[in-house]
């Protein structure tokens, strides 16, 4: 009986300790791992929400960039992190395409993570070096078809949003071109500006400044309607390619097994950040907007992730493009 009492007391103490740990969360800085290079669109989105989340949580939110393998390197790192809420992941649409693109993926996006909430759905823009010959989307399609052996498309790496967008574009025009993968959108944009590569499809969060500054040529936005911050840029439908539409959604993830109370605190901080006037204003300047409050929740995020995995699987398999 004495042993049983000791074991019961130990179990009770452990339970109380776990509850207190959850109640005390966070008691130290939180790291958001970004799976792409600093300066890229996902990095930009993360840094915009980090400060208001930090204020809400009462602890510093640190950004760590872990680029490589189309975002799977960072995702795999966070999947194996301690499930205590102090290491979390910001990822985009690539989380839903990774299971198909990477046939030997060592984690399951659905079971390896606790979803925290969706953040934003960023439009894509089809851009080119400033002196690229085509001036309209129609001219671009014609030019690419006629020069497919010499045209060069840049992306931020296999599995990156720019890779997926490029794949959809080539599928839409039934023409493949030489593709150069970079270690992040920042380096790819640098070479677009330098005229080293011809064109790229990238998130408006990363291209709006260059478009407005006349540093790149823009052909279309991949949304059903024009963007408020780029009112003169036609949609792909208006420009003659209605089958080419894609948006890049972002979400926050914690390792599977993270206490529900901790996930809820992170989600509440995210919702607070997305309602911040400065965040809303900055997102608008970049051509996007925070998701509705009911989408910045663990449940809504979980459902959306599963739906997106099911959506992209047949598209990627039909294209026959894999990362391994």
mmCIF file of N, CA, C and O in Angstrom, residues 145-210:
data_model
loop_
_atom_site.group_PDB
_atom_site.id
_atom_site.type_symbol
_atom_site.label_atom_id
_atom_site.label_comp_id
_atom_site.label_asym_id
_atom_site.label_seq_id
_atom_site.Cartn_x
_atom_site.Cartn_y
_atom_site.Cartn_z
ATOM 1 N N UNK A 145 6.887 29.349 -75.940
ATOM 2 C CA UNK A 145 6.680 28.199 -76.829
ATOM 3 C C UNK A 145 7.704 28.170 -77.960
ATOM 4 O O UNK A 145 8.188 27.105 -78.351
ATOM 5 N N UNK A 146 8.034 29.353 -78.466
ATOM 6 C CA UNK A 146 8.969 29.430 -79.592
ATOM 7 C C UNK A 146 10.428 29.319 -79.169
ATOM 8 O O UNK A 146 11.295 28.977 -79.986
ATOM 9 N N UNK A 147 10.719 29.584 -77.882
ATOM 10 C CA UNK A 147 12.104 29.598 -77.403
ATOM 11 C C UNK A 147 12.293 28.729 -76.163
ATOM 12 O O UNK A 147 13.111 29.046 -75.290
ATOM 13 N N UNK A 148 11.569 27.647 -76.101
ATOM 14 C CA UNK A 148 11.569 26.812 -74.893
ATOM 15 C C UNK A 148 12.950 26.242 -74.542
ATOM 16 O O UNK A 148 13.216 25.921 -73.386
ATOM 17 N N UNK A 149 13.819 26.129 -75.529
ATOM 18 C CA UNK A 149 15.141 25.559 -75.259
ATOM 19 C C UNK A 149 16.133 26.574 -74.693
ATOM 20 O O UNK A 149 17.195 26.197 -74.193
ATOM 21 N N UNK A 150 15.789 27.854 -74.776
ATOM 22 C CA UNK A 150 16.720 28.879 -74.283
ATOM 23 C C UNK A 150 16.159 29.721 -73.140
ATOM 24 O O UNK A 150 16.916 30.348 -72.401
ATOM 25 N N UNK A 151 14.837 29.724 -72.967
ATOM 26 C CA UNK A 151 14.220 30.497 -71.887
ATOM 27 C C UNK A 151 14.533 29.843 -70.544
ATOM 28 O O UNK A 151 14.498 28.619 -70.408
ATOM 29 N N UNK A 152 14.816 30.672 -69.536
ATOM 30 C CA UNK A 152 15.171 30.149 -68.208
ATOM 31 C C UNK A 152 14.207 30.682 -67.151
ATOM 32 O O UNK A 152 14.014 31.892 -67.028
ATOM 33 N N UNK A 153 13.620 29.748 -66.405
ATOM 34 C CA UNK A 153 12.679 30.091 -65.329
ATOM 35 C C UNK A 153 13.376 29.909 -63.985
ATOM 36 O O UNK A 153 14.045 28.901 -63.750
ATOM 37 N N UNK A 154 13.222 30.875 -63.086
ATOM 38 C CA UNK A 154 13.837 30.802 -61.756
ATOM 39 C C UNK A 154 12.796 30.449 -60.710
ATOM 40 O O UNK A 154 11.639 30.863 -60.809
ATOM 41 N N UNK A 155 13.200 29.681 -59.703
ATOM 42 C CA UNK A 155 12.323 29.452 -58.554
ATOM 43 C C UNK A 155 13.151 29.365 -57.282
ATOM 44 O O UNK A 155 14.377 29.352 -57.328
ATOM 45 N N UNK A 156 12.461 29.316 -56.169
ATOM 46 C CA UNK A 156 13.139 29.340 -54.869
ATOM 47 C C UNK A 156 13.525 27.953 -54.374
ATOM 48 O O UNK A 156 13.891 27.786 -53.219
ATOM 49 N N UNK A 157 13.443 26.945 -55.253
ATOM 50 C CA UNK A 157 13.794 25.583 -54.872
ATOM 51 C C UNK A 157 12.628 24.638 -55.054
ATOM 52 O O UNK A 157 11.464 25.056 -55.066
ATOM 53 N N UNK A 158 12.931 23.362 -55.193
ATOM 54 C CA UNK A 158 11.896 22.348 -55.380
ATOM 55 C C UNK A 158 10.926 22.381 -54.202
ATOM 56 O O UNK A 158 11.322 22.343 -53.046
ATOM 57 N N UNK A 159 9.648 22.473 -54.520
ATOM 58 C CA UNK A 159 8.621 22.502 -53.484
ATOM 59 C C UNK A 159 8.247 23.898 -53.040
ATOM 60 O O UNK A 159 7.241 24.076 -52.349
ATOM 61 N N UNK A 160 9.048 24.891 -53.422
ATOM 62 C CA UNK A 160 8.735 26.276 -53.062
ATOM 63 C C UNK A 160 7.520 26.746 -53.861
ATOM 64 O O UNK A 160 7.177 26.184 -54.904
ATOM 65 N N UNK A 161 6.871 27.806 -53.378
ATOM 66 C CA UNK A 161 5.687 28.319 -54.054
ATOM 67 C C UNK A 161 5.986 28.701 -55.494
ATOM 68 O O UNK A 161 5.187 28.454 -56.399
ATOM 69 N N UNK A 162 7.146 29.295 -55.716
ATOM 70 C CA UNK A 162 7.519 29.700 -57.070
ATOM 71 C C UNK A 162 7.732 28.496 -57.987
ATOM 72 O O UNK A 162 7.491 28.572 -59.191
ATOM 73 N N UNK A 163 8.161 27.383 -57.409
ATOM 74 C CA UNK A 163 8.299 26.151 -58.191
ATOM 75 C C UNK A 163 6.927 25.622 -58.591
ATOM 76 O O UNK A 163 6.691 25.271 -59.751
ATOM 77 N N UNK A 164 6.014 25.598 -57.633
ATOM 78 C CA UNK A 164 4.665 25.099 -57.900
ATOM 79 C C UNK A 164 3.957 25.972 -58.929
ATOM 80 O O UNK A 164 3.279 25.475 -59.834
ATOM 81 N N UNK A 165 4.101 27.274 -58.781
ATOM 82 C CA UNK A 165 3.467 28.204 -59.713
ATOM 83 C C UNK A 165 4.029 28.021 -61.123
ATOM 84 O O UNK A 165 3.287 28.008 -62.108
ATOM 85 N N UNK A 166 5.339 27.858 -61.211
ATOM 86 C CA UNK A 166 5.962 27.636 -62.505
ATOM 87 C C UNK A 166 5.495 26.335 -63.134
ATOM 88 O O UNK A 166 5.272 26.262 -64.357
ATOM 89 N N UNK A 167 5.358 25.307 -62.313
ATOM 90 C CA UNK A 167 4.884 24.023 -62.810
ATOM 91 C C UNK A 167 3.474 24.148 -63.387
ATOM 92 O O UNK A 167 3.170 23.601 -64.454
ATOM 93 N N UNK A 168 2.619 24.895 -62.691
ATOM 94 C CA UNK A 168 1.258 25.092 -63.177
ATOM 95 C C UNK A 168 1.238 25.905 -64.469
ATOM 96 O O UNK A 168 0.449 25.631 -65.378
ATOM 97 N N UNK A 169 2.113 26.906 -64.549
ATOM 98 C CA UNK A 169 2.183 27.727 -65.753
ATOM 99 C C UNK A 169 2.608 26.874 -66.954
ATOM 100 O O UNK A 169 1.984 26.934 -68.023
ATOM 101 N N UNK A 170 3.659 26.099 -66.787
ATOM 102 C CA UNK A 170 4.134 25.258 -67.887
ATOM 103 C C UNK A 170 3.099 24.212 -68.286
ATOM 104 O O UNK A 170 2.944 23.879 -69.466
ATOM 105 N N UNK A 171 2.372 23.711 -67.281
ATOM 106 C CA UNK A 171 1.311 22.744 -67.573
ATOM 107 C C UNK A 171 0.179 23.428 -68.347
ATOM 108 O O UNK A 171 -0.392 22.849 -69.286
ATOM 109 N N UNK A 172 -0.136 24.670 -67.967
ATOM 110 C CA UNK A 172 -1.226 25.407 -68.614
ATOM 111 C C UNK A 172 -0.930 25.712 -70.075
ATOM 112 O O UNK A 172 -1.846 25.733 -70.908
ATOM 113 N N UNK A 173 0.355 25.936 -70.403
ATOM 114 C CA UNK A 173 0.704 26.254 -71.793
ATOM 115 C C UNK A 173 1.310 25.050 -72.511
ATOM 116 O O UNK A 173 1.722 25.153 -73.667
ATOM 117 N N UNK A 174 1.368 23.915 -71.788
ATOM 118 C CA UNK A 174 1.857 22.658 -72.353
ATOM 119 C C UNK A 174 3.263 22.801 -72.941
ATOM 120 O O UNK A 174 3.554 22.305 -74.020
ATOM 121 N N UNK A 175 4.108 23.498 -72.190
ATOM 122 C CA UNK A 175 5.489 23.726 -72.636
ATOM 123 C C UNK A 175 6.420 23.759 -71.430
ATOM 124 O O UNK A 175 6.178 24.506 -70.478
ATOM 125 N N UNK A 176 7.476 22.966 -71.479
ATOM 126 C CA UNK A 176 8.457 22.946 -70.395
ATOM 127 C C UNK A 176 9.693 23.739 -70.800
ATOM 128 O O UNK A 176 10.101 23.718 -71.966
ATOM 129 N N UNK A 177 10.276 24.455 -69.839
ATOM 130 C CA UNK A 177 11.497 25.226 -70.101
ATOM 131 C C UNK A 177 12.545 24.878 -69.053
ATOM 132 O O UNK A 177 12.262 24.213 -68.058
ATOM 133 N N UNK A 178 13.746 25.353 -69.269
ATOM 134 C CA UNK A 178 14.826 25.146 -68.308
ATOM 135 C C UNK A 178 14.493 25.870 -66.999
ATOM 136 O O UNK A 178 14.119 27.041 -67.009
ATOM 137 N N UNK A 179 14.627 25.159 -65.895
ATOM 138 C CA UNK A 179 14.304 25.725 -64.588
ATOM 139 C C UNK A 179 15.552 25.744 -63.713
ATOM 140 O O UNK A 179 16.268 24.749 -63.626
ATOM 141 N N UNK A 180 15.779 26.880 -63.079
ATOM 142 C CA UNK A 180 16.933 27.014 -62.176
ATOM 143 C C UNK A 180 16.421 27.188 -60.755
ATOM 144 O O UNK A 180 15.817 28.212 -60.426
ATOM 145 N N UNK A 181 16.626 26.188 -59.889
ATOM 146 C CA UNK A 181 16.205 26.316 -58.486
ATOM 147 C C UNK A 181 17.256 27.036 -57.648
ATOM 148 O O UNK A 181 18.445 26.759 -57.766
ATOM 149 N N UNK A 182 16.797 27.954 -56.815
ATOM 150 C CA UNK A 182 17.686 28.693 -55.920
ATOM 151 C C UNK A 182 17.421 28.274 -54.475
ATOM 152 O O UNK A 182 16.442 27.577 -54.186
ATOM 153 N N UNK A 183 18.266 28.722 -53.584
ATOM 154 C CA UNK A 183 18.068 28.443 -52.161
ATOM 155 C C UNK A 183 17.292 29.596 -51.534
ATOM 156 O O UNK A 183 17.791 30.321 -50.680
ATOM 157 N N UNK A 184 16.083 29.787 -52.016
ATOM 158 C CA UNK A 184 15.250 30.849 -51.480
ATOM 159 C C UNK A 184 14.846 31.838 -52.553
ATOM 160 O O UNK A 184 15.490 31.955 -53.612
ATOM 161 N N UNK A 185 13.764 32.585 -52.275
ATOM 162 C CA UNK A 185 13.248 33.546 -53.235
ATOM 163 C C UNK A 185 14.159 34.756 -53.366
ATOM 164 O O UNK A 185 14.279 35.338 -54.449
ATOM 165 N N UNK A 186 14.789 35.162 -52.273
ATOM 166 C CA UNK A 186 15.679 36.320 -52.304
ATOM 167 C C UNK A 186 16.762 36.188 -53.363
ATOM 168 O O UNK A 186 16.927 37.078 -54.209
ATOM 169 N N UNK A 187 17.537 35.092 -53.359
ATOM 170 C CA UNK A 187 18.577 34.908 -54.376
ATOM 171 C C UNK A 187 18.012 34.840 -55.796
ATOM 172 O O UNK A 187 18.632 35.338 -56.742
ATOM 173 N N UNK A 188 16.836 34.227 -55.944
ATOM 174 C CA UNK A 188 16.215 34.143 -57.270
ATOM 175 C C UNK A 188 15.849 35.537 -57.766
ATOM 176 O O UNK A 188 16.080 35.880 -58.936
ATOM 177 N N UNK A 189 15.284 36.355 -56.876
ATOM 178 C CA UNK A 189 14.920 37.716 -57.252
ATOM 179 C C UNK A 189 16.170 38.528 -57.620
ATOM 180 O O UNK A 189 16.154 39.326 -58.568
ATOM 181 N N UNK A 190 17.243 38.307 -56.897
ATOM 182 C CA UNK A 190 18.490 39.011 -57.191
ATOM 183 C C UNK A 190 18.936 38.758 -58.623
ATOM 184 O O UNK A 190 19.355 39.683 -59.342
ATOM 185 N N UNK A 191 18.830 37.515 -59.079
ATOM 186 C CA UNK A 191 19.252 37.189 -60.434
ATOM 187 C C UNK A 191 18.252 37.656 -61.483
ATOM 188 O O UNK A 191 18.634 37.931 -62.627
ATOM 189 N N UNK A 192 16.973 37.756 -61.116
ATOM 190 C CA UNK A 192 15.987 38.348 -62.030
ATOM 191 C C UNK A 192 16.349 39.813 -62.253
ATOM 192 O O UNK A 192 16.381 40.319 -63.381
ATOM 193 N N UNK A 193 16.634 40.522 -61.167
ATOM 194 C CA UNK A 193 16.983 41.943 -61.252
ATOM 195 C C UNK A 193 18.280 42.155 -62.022
ATOM 196 O O UNK A 193 18.454 43.170 -62.704
ATOM 197 N N UNK A 194 19.187 41.200 -61.916
ATOM 198 C CA UNK A 194 20.474 41.310 -62.602
ATOM 199 C C UNK A 194 20.393 40.844 -64.052
ATOM 200 O O UNK A 194 21.367 40.970 -64.806
ATOM 201 N N UNK A 195 19.236 40.289 -64.457
ATOM 202 C CA UNK A 195 19.074 39.822 -65.826
ATOM 203 C C UNK A 195 19.728 38.488 -66.108
ATOM 204 O O UNK A 195 19.931 38.112 -67.268
ATOM 205 N N UNK A 196 20.062 37.731 -65.050
ATOM 206 C CA UNK A 196 20.725 36.444 -65.224
ATOM 207 C C UNK A 196 19.753 35.335 -65.627
ATOM 208 O O UNK A 196 20.147 34.329 -66.216
ATOM 209 N N UNK A 197 18.477 35.484 -65.262
ATOM 210 C CA UNK A 197 17.431 34.531 -65.641
ATOM 211 C C UNK A 197 16.260 35.326 -66.213
ATOM 212 O O UNK A 197 16.184 36.544 -66.046
ATOM 213 N N UNK A 198 15.338 34.639 -66.872
ATOM 214 C CA UNK A 198 14.310 35.347 -67.637
ATOM 215 C C UNK A 198 13.043 35.698 -66.875
ATOM 216 O O UNK A 198 12.622 36.854 -66.865
ATOM 217 N N UNK A 199 12.411 34.709 -66.246
ATOM 218 C CA UNK A 199 11.144 35.021 -65.594
ATOM 219 C C UNK A 199 10.897 34.132 -64.387
ATOM 220 O O UNK A 199 11.614 33.148 -64.157
ATOM 221 N N UNK A 200 9.893 34.496 -63.615
ATOM 222 C CA UNK A 200 9.599 33.813 -62.364
ATOM 223 C C UNK A 200 8.157 34.108 -61.960
ATOM 224 O O UNK A 200 7.598 35.147 -62.319
ATOM 225 N N UNK A 201 7.573 33.203 -61.225
ATOM 226 C CA UNK A 201 6.252 33.412 -60.637
ATOM 227 C C UNK A 201 6.443 33.439 -59.132
ATOM 228 O O UNK A 201 6.917 32.464 -58.553
ATOM 229 N N UNK A 202 6.109 34.554 -58.489
ATOM 230 C CA UNK A 202 6.407 34.671 -57.067
ATOM 231 C C UNK A 202 5.294 35.407 -56.336
ATOM 232 O O UNK A 202 4.477 36.101 -56.948
ATOM 233 N N UNK A 203 5.292 35.270 -55.033
ATOM 234 C CA UNK A 203 4.251 35.870 -54.206
ATOM 235 C C UNK A 203 4.329 37.399 -54.230
ATOM 236 O O UNK A 203 5.407 37.970 -54.257
ATOM 237 N N UNK A 204 3.156 38.023 -54.191
ATOM 238 C CA UNK A 204 3.099 39.482 -54.237
ATOM 239 C C UNK A 204 3.817 40.124 -53.063
ATOM 240 O O UNK A 204 4.288 41.258 -53.158
ATOM 241 N N UNK A 205 3.932 39.410 -51.950
ATOM 242 C CA UNK A 205 4.658 39.941 -50.796
ATOM 243 C C UNK A 205 6.129 40.168 -51.106
ATOM 244 O O UNK A 205 6.809 40.924 -50.420
ATOM 245 N N UNK A 206 6.624 39.504 -52.136
ATOM 246 C CA UNK A 206 8.034 39.625 -52.486
ATOM 247 C C UNK A 206 8.276 40.421 -53.755
ATOM 248 O O UNK A 206 9.415 40.772 -54.055
ATOM 249 N N UNK A 207 7.213 40.712 -54.508
ATOM 250 C CA UNK A 207 7.406 41.348 -55.811
ATOM 251 C C UNK A 207 6.795 42.742 -55.941
ATOM 252 O O UNK A 207 7.142 43.477 -56.860
ATOM 253 N N UNK A 208 5.890 43.101 -55.030
ATOM 254 C CA UNK A 208 5.182 44.378 -55.163
ATOM 255 C C UNK A 208 6.128 45.571 -55.253
ATOM 256 O O UNK A 208 5.949 46.457 -56.090
ATOM 257 N N UNK A 209 7.135 45.601 -54.398
ATOM 258 C CA UNK A 209 8.075 46.726 -54.398
ATOM 259 C C UNK A 209 8.808 46.849 -55.720
ATOM 260 O O UNK A 209 8.943 47.950 -56.272
ATOM 261 N N UNK A 210 9.277 45.718 -56.255
ATOM 262 C CA UNK A 210 10.012 45.729 -57.520
ATOM 263 C C UNK A 210 9.102 46.082 -58.693
ATOM 264 O O UNK A 210 9.520 46.757 -59.636
#
